[in-house]
Coordinates of C-alpha atoms and ligand atoms in Angstrom, one line a residue:
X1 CA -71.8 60.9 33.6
X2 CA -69.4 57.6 35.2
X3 CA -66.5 57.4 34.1
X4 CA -65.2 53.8 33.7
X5 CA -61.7 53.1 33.7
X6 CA -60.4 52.2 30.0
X7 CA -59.2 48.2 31.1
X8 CA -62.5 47.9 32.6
X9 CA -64.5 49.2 29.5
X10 CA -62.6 47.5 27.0
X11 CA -61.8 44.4 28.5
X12 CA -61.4 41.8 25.9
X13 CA -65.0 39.8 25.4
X14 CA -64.2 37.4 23.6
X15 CA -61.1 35.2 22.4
X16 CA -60.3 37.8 19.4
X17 CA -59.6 40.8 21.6
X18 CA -57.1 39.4 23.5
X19 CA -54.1 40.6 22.6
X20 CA -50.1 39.0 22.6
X21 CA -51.5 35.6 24.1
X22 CA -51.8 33.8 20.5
X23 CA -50.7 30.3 21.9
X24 CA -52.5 30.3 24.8
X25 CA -55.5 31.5 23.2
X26 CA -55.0 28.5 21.0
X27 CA -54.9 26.0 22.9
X28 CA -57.8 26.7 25.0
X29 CA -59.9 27.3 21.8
X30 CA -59.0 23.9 20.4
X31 CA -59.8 21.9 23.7
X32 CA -63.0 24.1 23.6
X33 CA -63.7 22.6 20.1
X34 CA -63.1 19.7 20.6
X35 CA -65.5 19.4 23.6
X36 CA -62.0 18.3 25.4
X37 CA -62.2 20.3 28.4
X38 CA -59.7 20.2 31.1
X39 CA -61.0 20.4 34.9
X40 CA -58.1 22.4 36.4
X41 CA -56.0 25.0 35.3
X42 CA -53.1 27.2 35.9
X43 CA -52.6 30.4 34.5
X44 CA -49.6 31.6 35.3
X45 CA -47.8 35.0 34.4
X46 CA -46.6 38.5 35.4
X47 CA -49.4 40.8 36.4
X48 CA -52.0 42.5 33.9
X49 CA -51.0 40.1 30.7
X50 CA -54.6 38.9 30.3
X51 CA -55.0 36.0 33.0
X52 CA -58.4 37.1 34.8
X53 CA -59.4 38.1 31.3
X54 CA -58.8 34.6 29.5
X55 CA -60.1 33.2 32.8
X56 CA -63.8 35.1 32.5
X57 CA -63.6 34.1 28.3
X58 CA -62.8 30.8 28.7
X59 CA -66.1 30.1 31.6
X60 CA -68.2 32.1 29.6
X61 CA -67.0 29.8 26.2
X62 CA -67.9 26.5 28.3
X63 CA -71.6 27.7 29.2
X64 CA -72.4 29.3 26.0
X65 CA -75.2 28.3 24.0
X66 CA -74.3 29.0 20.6
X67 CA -70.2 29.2 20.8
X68 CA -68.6 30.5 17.8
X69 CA -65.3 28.5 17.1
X70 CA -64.6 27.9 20.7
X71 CA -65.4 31.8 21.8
X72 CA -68.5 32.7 23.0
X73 CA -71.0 34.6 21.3
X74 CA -71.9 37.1 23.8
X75 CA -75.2 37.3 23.1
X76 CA -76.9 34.7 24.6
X77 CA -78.9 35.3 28.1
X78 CA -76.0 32.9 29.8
X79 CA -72.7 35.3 27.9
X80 CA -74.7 38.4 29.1
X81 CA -74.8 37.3 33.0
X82 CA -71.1 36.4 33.2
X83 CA -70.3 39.5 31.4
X84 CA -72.5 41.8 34.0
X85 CA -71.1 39.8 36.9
X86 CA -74.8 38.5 37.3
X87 CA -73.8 34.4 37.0
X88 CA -74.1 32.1 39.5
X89 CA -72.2 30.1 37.5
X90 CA -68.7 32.0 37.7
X91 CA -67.3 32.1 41.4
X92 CA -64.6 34.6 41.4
X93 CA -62.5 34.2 44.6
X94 CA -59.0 36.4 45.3
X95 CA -56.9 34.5 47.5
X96 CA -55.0 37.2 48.9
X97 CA -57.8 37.5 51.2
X98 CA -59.2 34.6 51.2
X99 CA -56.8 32.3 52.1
X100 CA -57.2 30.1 54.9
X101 CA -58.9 26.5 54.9
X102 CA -62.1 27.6 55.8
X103 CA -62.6 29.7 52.6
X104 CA -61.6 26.3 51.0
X105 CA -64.2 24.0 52.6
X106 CA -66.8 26.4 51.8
X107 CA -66.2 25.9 47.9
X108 CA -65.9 22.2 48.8
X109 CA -69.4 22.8 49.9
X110 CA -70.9 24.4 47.3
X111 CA -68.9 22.1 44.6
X112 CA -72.1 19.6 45.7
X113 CA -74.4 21.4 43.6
X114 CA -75.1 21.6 40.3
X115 CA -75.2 24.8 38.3
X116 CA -79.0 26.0 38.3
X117 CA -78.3 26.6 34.4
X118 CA -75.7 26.4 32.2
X119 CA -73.6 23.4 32.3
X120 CA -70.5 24.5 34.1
X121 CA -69.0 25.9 37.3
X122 CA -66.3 27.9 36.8
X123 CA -63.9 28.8 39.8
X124 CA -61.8 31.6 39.3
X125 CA -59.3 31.5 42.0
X126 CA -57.0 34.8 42.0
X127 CA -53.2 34.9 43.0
X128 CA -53.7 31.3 44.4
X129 CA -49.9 31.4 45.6
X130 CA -51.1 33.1 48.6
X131 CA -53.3 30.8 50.1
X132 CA -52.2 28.8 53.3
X133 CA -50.8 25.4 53.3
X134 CA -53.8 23.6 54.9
X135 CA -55.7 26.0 52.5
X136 CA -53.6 24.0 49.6
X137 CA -54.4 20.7 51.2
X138 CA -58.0 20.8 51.4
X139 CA -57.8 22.6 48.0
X140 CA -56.3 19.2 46.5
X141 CA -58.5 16.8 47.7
X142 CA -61.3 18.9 45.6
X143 CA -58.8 18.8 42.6
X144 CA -58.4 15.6 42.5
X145 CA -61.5 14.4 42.2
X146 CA -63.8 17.1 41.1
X147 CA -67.9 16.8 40.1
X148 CA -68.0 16.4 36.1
X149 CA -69.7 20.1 36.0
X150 CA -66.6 21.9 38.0
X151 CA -63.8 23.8 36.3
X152 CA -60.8 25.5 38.9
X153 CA -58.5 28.4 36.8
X154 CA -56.2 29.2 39.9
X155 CA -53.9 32.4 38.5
X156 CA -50.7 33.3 39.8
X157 CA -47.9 35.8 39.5
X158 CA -45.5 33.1 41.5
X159 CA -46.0 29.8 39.9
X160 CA -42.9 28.7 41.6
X161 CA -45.0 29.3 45.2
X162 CA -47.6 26.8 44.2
X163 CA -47.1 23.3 45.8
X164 CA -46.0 20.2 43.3
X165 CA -49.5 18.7 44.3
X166 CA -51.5 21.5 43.0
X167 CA -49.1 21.4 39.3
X168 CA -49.5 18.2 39.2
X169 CA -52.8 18.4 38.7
X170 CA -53.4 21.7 36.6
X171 CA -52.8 22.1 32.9
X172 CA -50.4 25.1 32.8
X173 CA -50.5 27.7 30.6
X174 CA -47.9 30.8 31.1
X175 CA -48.8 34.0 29.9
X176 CA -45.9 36.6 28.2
X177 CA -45.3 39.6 28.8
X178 CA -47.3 41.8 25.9
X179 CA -44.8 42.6 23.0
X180 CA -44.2 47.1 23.2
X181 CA -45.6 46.6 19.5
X182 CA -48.8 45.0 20.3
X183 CA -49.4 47.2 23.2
X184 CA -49.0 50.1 20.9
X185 CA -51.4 48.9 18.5
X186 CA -53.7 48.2 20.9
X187 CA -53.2 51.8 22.7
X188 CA -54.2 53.5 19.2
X189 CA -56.9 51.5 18.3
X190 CA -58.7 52.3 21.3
X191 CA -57.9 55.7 21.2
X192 CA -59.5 55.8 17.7
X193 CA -62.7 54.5 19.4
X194 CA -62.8 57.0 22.0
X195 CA -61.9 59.9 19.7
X196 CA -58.8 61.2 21.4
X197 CA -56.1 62.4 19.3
X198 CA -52.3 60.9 20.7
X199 CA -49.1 61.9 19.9
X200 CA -47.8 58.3 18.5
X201 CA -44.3 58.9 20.4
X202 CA -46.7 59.4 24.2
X203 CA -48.0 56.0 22.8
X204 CA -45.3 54.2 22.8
X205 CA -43.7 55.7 25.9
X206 CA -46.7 54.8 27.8
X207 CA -46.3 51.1 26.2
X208 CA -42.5 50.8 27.5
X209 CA -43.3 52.3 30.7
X210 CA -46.2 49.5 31.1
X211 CA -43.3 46.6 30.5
X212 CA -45.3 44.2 28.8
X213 CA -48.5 44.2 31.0
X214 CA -51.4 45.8 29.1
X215 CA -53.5 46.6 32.0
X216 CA -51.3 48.9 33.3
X217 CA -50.8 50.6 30.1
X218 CA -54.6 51.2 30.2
X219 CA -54.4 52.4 33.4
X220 CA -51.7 55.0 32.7
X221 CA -53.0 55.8 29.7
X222 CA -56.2 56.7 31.7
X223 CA -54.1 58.7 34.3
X224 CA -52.9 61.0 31.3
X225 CA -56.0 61.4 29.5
X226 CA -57.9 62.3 32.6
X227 CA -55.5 64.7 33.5
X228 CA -55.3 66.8 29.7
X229 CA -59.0 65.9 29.4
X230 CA -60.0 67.4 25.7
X231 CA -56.7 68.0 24.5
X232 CA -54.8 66.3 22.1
X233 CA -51.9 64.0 24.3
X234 CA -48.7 64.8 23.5
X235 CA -45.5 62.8 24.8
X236 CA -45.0 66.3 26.8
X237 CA -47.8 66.1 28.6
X238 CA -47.4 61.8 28.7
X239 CA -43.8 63.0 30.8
X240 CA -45.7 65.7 32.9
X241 CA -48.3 63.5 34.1
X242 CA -46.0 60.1 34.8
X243 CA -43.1 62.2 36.2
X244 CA -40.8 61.1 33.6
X245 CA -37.6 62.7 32.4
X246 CA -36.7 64.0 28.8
X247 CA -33.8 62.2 27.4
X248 CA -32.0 65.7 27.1
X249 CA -31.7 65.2 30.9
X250 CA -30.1 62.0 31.2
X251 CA -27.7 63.1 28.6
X252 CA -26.7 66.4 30.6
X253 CA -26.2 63.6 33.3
X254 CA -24.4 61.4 32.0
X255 CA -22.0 63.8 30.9
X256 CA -21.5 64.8 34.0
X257 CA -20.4 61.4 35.7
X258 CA -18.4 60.7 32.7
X259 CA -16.1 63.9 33.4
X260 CA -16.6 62.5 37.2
X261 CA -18.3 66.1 38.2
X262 CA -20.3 65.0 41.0
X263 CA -20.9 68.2 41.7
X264 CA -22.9 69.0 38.5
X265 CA -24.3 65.4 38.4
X266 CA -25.9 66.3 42.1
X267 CA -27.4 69.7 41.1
X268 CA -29.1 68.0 38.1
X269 CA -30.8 65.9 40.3
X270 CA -31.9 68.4 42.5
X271 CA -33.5 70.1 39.0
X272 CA -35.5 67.3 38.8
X273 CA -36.1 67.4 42.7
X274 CA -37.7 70.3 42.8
X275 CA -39.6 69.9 39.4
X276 CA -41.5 67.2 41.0
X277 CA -40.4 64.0 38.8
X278 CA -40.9 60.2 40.2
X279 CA -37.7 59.1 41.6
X280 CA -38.1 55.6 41.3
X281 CA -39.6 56.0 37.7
X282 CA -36.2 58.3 36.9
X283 CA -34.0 55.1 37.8
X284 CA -35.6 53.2 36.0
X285 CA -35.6 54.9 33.3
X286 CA -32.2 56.2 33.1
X287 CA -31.0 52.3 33.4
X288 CA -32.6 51.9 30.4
X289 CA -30.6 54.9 29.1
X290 CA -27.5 53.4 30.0
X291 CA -28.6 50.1 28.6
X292 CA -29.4 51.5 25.3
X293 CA -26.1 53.5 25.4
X294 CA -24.5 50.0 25.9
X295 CA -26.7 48.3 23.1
X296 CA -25.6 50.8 20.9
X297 CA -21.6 50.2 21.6
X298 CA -21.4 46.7 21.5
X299 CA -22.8 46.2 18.0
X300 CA -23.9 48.4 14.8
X301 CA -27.4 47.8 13.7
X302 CA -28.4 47.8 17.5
X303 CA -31.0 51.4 16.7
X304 CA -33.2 48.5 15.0
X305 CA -34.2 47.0 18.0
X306 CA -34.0 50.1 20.4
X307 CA -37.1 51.8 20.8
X308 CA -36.2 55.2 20.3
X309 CA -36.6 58.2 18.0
X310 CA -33.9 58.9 15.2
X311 CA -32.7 62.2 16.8
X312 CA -32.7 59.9 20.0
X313 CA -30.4 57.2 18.7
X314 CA -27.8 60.4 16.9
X315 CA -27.1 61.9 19.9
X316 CA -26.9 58.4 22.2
X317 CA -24.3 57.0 19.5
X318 CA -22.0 60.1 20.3
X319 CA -22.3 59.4 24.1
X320 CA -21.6 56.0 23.6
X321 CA -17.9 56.8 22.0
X322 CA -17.2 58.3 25.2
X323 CA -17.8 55.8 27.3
X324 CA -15.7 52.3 27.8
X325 CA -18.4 48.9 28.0
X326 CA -16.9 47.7 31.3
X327 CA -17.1 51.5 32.5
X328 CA -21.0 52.2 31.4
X329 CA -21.8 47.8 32.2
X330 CA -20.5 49.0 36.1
X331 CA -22.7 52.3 35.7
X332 CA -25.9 49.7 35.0
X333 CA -25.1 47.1 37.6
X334 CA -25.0 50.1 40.4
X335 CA -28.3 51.4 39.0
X336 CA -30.2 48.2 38.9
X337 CA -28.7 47.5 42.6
X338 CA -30.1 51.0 43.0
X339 CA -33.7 50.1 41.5
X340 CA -34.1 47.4 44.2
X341 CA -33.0 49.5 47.2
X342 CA -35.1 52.3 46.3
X343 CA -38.8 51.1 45.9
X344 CA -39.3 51.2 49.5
X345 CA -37.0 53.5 50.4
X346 CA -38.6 56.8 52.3
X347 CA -34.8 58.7 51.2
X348 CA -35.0 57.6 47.7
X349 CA -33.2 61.4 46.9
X350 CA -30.3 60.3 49.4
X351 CA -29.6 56.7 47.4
X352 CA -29.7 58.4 44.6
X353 CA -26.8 60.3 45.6
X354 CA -24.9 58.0 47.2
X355 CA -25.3 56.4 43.3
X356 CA -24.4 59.1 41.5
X357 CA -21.1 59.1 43.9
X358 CA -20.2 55.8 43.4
X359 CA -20.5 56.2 39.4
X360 CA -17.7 58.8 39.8
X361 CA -15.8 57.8 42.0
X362 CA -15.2 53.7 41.3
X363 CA -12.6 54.1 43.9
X364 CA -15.3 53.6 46.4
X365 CA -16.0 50.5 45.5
X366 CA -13.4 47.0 46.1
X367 CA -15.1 44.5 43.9
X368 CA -14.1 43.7 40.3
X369 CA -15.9 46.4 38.0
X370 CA -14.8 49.0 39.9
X371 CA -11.2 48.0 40.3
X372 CA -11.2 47.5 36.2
X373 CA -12.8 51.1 36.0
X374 CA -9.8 52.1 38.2
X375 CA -7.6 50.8 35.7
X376 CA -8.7 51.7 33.1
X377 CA -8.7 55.4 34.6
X378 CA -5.0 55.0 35.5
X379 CA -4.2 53.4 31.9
X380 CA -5.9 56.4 30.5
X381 CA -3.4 58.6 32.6
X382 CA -0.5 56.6 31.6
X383 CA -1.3 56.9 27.6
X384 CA -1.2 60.7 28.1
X385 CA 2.0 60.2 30.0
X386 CA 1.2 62.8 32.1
X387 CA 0.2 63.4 35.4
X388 CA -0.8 67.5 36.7
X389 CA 0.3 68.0 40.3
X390 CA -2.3 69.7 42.7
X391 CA -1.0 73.0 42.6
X392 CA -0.5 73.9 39.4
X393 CA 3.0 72.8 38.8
X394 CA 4.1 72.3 35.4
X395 CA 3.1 68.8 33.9
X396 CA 5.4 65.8 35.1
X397 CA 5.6 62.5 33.2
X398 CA 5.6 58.9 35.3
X399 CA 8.2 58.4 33.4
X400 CA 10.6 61.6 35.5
X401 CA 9.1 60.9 38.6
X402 CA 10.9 57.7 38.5
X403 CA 14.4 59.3 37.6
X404 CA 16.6 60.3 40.3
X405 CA 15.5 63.9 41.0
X406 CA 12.1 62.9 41.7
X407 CA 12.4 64.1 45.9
X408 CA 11.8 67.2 44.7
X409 CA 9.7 67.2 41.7
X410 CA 7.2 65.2 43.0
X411 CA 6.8 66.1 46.5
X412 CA 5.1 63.1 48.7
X413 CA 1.8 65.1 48.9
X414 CA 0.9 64.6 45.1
X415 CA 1.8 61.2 44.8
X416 CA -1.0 60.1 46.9
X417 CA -3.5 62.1 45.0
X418 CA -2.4 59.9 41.9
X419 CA -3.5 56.6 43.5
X420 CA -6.4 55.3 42.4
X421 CA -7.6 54.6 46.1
X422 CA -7.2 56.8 49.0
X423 CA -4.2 55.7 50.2
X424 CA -3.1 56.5 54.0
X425 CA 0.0 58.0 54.7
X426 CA 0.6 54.6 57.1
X427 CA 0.1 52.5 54.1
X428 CA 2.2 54.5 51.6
X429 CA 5.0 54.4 54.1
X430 CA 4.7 50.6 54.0
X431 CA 4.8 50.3 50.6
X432 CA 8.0 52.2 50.4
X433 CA 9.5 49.8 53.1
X434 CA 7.8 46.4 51.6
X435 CA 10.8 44.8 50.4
X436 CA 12.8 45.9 53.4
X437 CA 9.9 44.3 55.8
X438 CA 9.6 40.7 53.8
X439 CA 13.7 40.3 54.0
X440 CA 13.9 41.1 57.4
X441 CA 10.8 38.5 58.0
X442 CA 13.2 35.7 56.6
X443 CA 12.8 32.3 56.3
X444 CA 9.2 30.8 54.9
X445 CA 7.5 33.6 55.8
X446 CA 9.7 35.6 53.5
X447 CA 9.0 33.7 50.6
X448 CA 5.3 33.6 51.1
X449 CA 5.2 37.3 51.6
X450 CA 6.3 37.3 48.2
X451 CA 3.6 35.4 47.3
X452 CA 1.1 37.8 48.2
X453 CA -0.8 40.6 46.0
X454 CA 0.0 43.7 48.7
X455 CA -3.8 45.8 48.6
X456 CA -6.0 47.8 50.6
X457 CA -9.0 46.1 53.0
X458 CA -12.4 47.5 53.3
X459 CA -11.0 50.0 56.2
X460 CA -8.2 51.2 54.5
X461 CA -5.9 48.0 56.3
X462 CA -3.2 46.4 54.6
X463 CA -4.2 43.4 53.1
X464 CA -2.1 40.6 52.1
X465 CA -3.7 38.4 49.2
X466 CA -3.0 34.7 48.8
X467 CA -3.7 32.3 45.8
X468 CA -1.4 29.8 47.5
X469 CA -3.4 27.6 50.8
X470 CA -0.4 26.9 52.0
X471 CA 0.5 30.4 52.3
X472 CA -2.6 31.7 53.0
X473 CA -3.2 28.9 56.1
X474 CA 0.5 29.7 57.3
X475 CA -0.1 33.6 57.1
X476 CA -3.6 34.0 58.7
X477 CA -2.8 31.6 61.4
X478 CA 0.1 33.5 62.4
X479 CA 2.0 30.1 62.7
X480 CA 5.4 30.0 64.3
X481 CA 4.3 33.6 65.1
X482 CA 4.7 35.2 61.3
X483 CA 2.3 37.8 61.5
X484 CA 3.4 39.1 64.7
X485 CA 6.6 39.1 63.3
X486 CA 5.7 41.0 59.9
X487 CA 4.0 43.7 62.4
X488 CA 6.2 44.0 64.3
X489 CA 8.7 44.7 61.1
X490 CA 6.7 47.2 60.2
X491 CA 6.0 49.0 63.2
X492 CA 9.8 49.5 63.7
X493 CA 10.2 50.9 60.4
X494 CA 7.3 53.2 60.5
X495 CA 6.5 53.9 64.0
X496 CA 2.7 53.0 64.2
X497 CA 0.5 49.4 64.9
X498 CA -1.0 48.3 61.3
X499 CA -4.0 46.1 61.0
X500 CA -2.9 43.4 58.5
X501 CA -5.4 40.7 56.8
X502 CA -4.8 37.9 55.3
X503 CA -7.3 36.9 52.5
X504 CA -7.6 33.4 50.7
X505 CA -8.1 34.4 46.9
X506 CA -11.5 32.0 46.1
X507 CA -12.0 33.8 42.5
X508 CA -11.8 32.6 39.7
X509 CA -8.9 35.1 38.3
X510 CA -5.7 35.2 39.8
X511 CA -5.3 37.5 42.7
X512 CA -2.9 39.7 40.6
X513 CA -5.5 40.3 38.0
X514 CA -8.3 40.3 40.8
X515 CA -6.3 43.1 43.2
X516 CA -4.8 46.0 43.0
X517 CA -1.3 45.3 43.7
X518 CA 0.1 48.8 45.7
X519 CA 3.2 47.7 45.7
X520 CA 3.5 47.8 41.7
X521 CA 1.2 50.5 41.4
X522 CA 3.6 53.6 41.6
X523 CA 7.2 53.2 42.8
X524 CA 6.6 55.1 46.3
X525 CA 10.9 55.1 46.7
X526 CA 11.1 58.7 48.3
X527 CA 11.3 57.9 51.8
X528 CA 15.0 59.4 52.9
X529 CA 17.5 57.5 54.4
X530 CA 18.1 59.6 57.3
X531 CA 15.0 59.7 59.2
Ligands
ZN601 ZN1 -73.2 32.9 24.4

């Protein structure tokens, strides 16, 4: 016995079965009424929300002989040939590969005749964005002034690709993407037809997984059934087949970046390595894990709209305490960044990692999030007052290792680990002799030194931030040689050539809230006076 694929078997028939498109469906059943039938239209939406579908409804509704209220009975001799693909009066055409003029003049060709039966042509034209610009031209002069019997439904996934002269002359109807709810609904009743018992929970994780296009919901619906053929589904088995991950997992993970343990966060991946899970499905999915995470913290009521279980939404609340919303919002942004990067990657395991690094470490990163995340890391430290040395000394406030002792209770060595960024020994040195290097500058340059949020560059240089153009265009021009002269301060003091750049603060926050000021970070004063 065939098999047929569940879209192609229950593909909607009629104007009824079609499901999440209300308005559309509408619209195009009033015009049908009304006898008030357009010759051109766009259909425009993301993939597998019904377009083709309507498209094949809506011809078969315009050559029916005993329509219904504007949908087509289906019974007729004229309903039955479009439905077995046996009309010469639907011309279905995909553009992808058909897409030069010539394919176009040949439809202007056939456009001369008039339909053997029924009273309509119907051209179906398929992802019409990707047909050629002459293809387009010669398309238009057909549009505009098409034979009375001639209906065009171009369908696009890029309505932005499709020239102002083709809009112009199409009525345009967008098509949503399919609610989760109606997708589900949908999912169940044809399961009840086809006599296979689902776990409702596999249901709706195959509906979110589909992300609002019902077709491929079918098809992966299909994929599971197939593959636990005679069994009841379960969202086990939904997991199994699609290579998705429990939510137990991305908890365990996200544990792990929280207490910053790469090395545990690494080795879970590497579980899900070797037990064969989709790693571009498991981004995805675990950005929506840290979106819901985020839902949850930034308002109560927020498990209303989520669409997970109970014992789900429990467990996710408690990770959300832990978690601060410009921490877990930085967390999302590298994981959608990461969603892009790794569709056609061939080392998606690799990107991953380099991820799952950056989460823990924000240090990595120089742009805003992560220099907040720094921050609030170091605030965090502050509040405990304490700061544990590398080798197991005895806890030592902030607050001592500013008091006059502090040579030898806070040896040079820890005080780097403490910085946020990993901060040379070159630049350290610097920072101790800052205010020593801008006096001996003198003049203007002096005072625009002190302008300047003192951070660290891409490559670890010293970098010298401006709000002030003035300062900024004196600095980086190295007028009445300044920056030589600011080198060259610094070299004498600590012995070694520095790369200094000068940066023109565009944003919109002041650099001192922008940068990390190193200079007012830590007081680095333990550089003796004899050497
Ligand atoms: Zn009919």
């Amino acid at each position: 016995m065939s098999y047929t694929a569940l879209y192609r078997k229950f593909r909607p028939q009629i104007f009824e079965d079609v499901k999440g498109q209300d308005a559309v469906v509408a619209t195009l059943r009033n015009q049908l009424k009304a006898q008030r039938i357009g010759h051109a239209y766009l259909f425009c939406g993301t993939r597998g929300t019904g377009k083709t579908s309507v498209a094949k409804i809506f011809a078969k509704a315009v050559n029916c002989e005993h329509p219904v209220d504007g949908s087509p009975c289906g019974e007729c001799p004229t309903c039955k040939a479009i439905a077995d693909g046996s009309s010469m009066n639907v011309i279905e055409i995909d553009a992808a590969s058909n897409n030069g003029v010539e394919n176009i003049r040949q439809i202007k060709e056939e456009v001369a005749y008039r339909p053997t039966e029924g009273k309509y042509k119907v051209y179906i034209i398929d992802e019409v964005h990707m047909l050629s610009n002459g293809a387009f031209n010669a398309l238009l002069k057909t549009l505009e002034e098409p034979p009375a019997y001639v209906i065009f439904i171009l369908a696009t996934t890029e309505a932005h690709m499709i020239p102002l002269t083709i809009l112009s002359r199409c009525q345009r109807y967008d098509f949503h993407r399919i609610p989760i709810d109606v997708i589900c609904d949908r999912l169940n009743d044809l399961m009840e037809k086809e006599n296979i018992e689902v776990e409702e929970k596999a249901i709706r994780y195959i509906a979110k997984s589909a992300d609002g296009a019902l077709r491929d919901a079918l098809s992966l619906l299909d994929q599971c059934i197939a593959f636990h053929l005679g069994q009841k589904l379960t969202y086990d088995m939904v997991l199994e087949v699609l290579g998705a991950v429990d939510t137990d997992v991305f908890t365990k993970l996200f544990d792990q970046i929280l207490e910053k343990n790469i090395v545990g966060a690494i080795s879970t991946l590497e579980e899900l390595v070797i037990r064969g899970r989709e790693l571009g499905q498991f981004v995805n999915d675990f950005t929506w894990y840290l979106r819901n995470i985020m839902l949850l913290k930034s308002a109560a009521g927020m498990e209303e709209i989520l669409d997970i279980s109970s014992d789900n939404v429990e467990k996710m609340k408690e990770e959300a305490q832990k978690v601060e919303t410009e921490e877990i919002m930085r967390y999302i942004r590298i994981f959608s960044e990461l969603s892009n990067q790794i569709k056609y990657s061939t080392q998606k395991r690799i990107l991953i990692e380099i991820a799952i690094i950056k989460l823990c470490k924000p240090q990595m990163e120089q742009n805003n999030d992560a220099i907040i995340n720094r921050i609030i890391a170091l605030e965090k430290k502050l509040e405990n007052g304490v700061v544990v040395s590398q080798d197991n000394n005895p806890r030592q406030s902030i607050m001592q290792s500013q008091g006059a002792e502090q040579h030898e209770q806070m040896p040079q060595q820890n005080l780097i680990n403490k910085l946020p960024a990993a901060v040379t020994d070159d630049l350290k040195k610097i920072v101790n002799e800052w205010a020593a290097v801008k006096s001996a500058c003198g003049g203007i340059t002096k005072s625009y030194l002190g302008k300047a949020t003192v951070t660290i560059g891409n490559n670890n240089e010293l970098m010298l931030v401006l709000d002030d153009k003035n300062a900024y265009e004196y600095l980086s021009t190295n007028k009445a040689n300044c920056l030589d002269e600011l080198k060259t301060q610094i070299a004498d003091r600590i012995g070694k050539d520095v790369e200094v750049v000068v940066k023109h603060n565009t944003k919109n926050v002041a650099a001192a809230d922008a940068y990390v000021d190193i200079t007012k970070l830590i007081n680095f004063d333990i550089t003796e006076e004899n050497i």
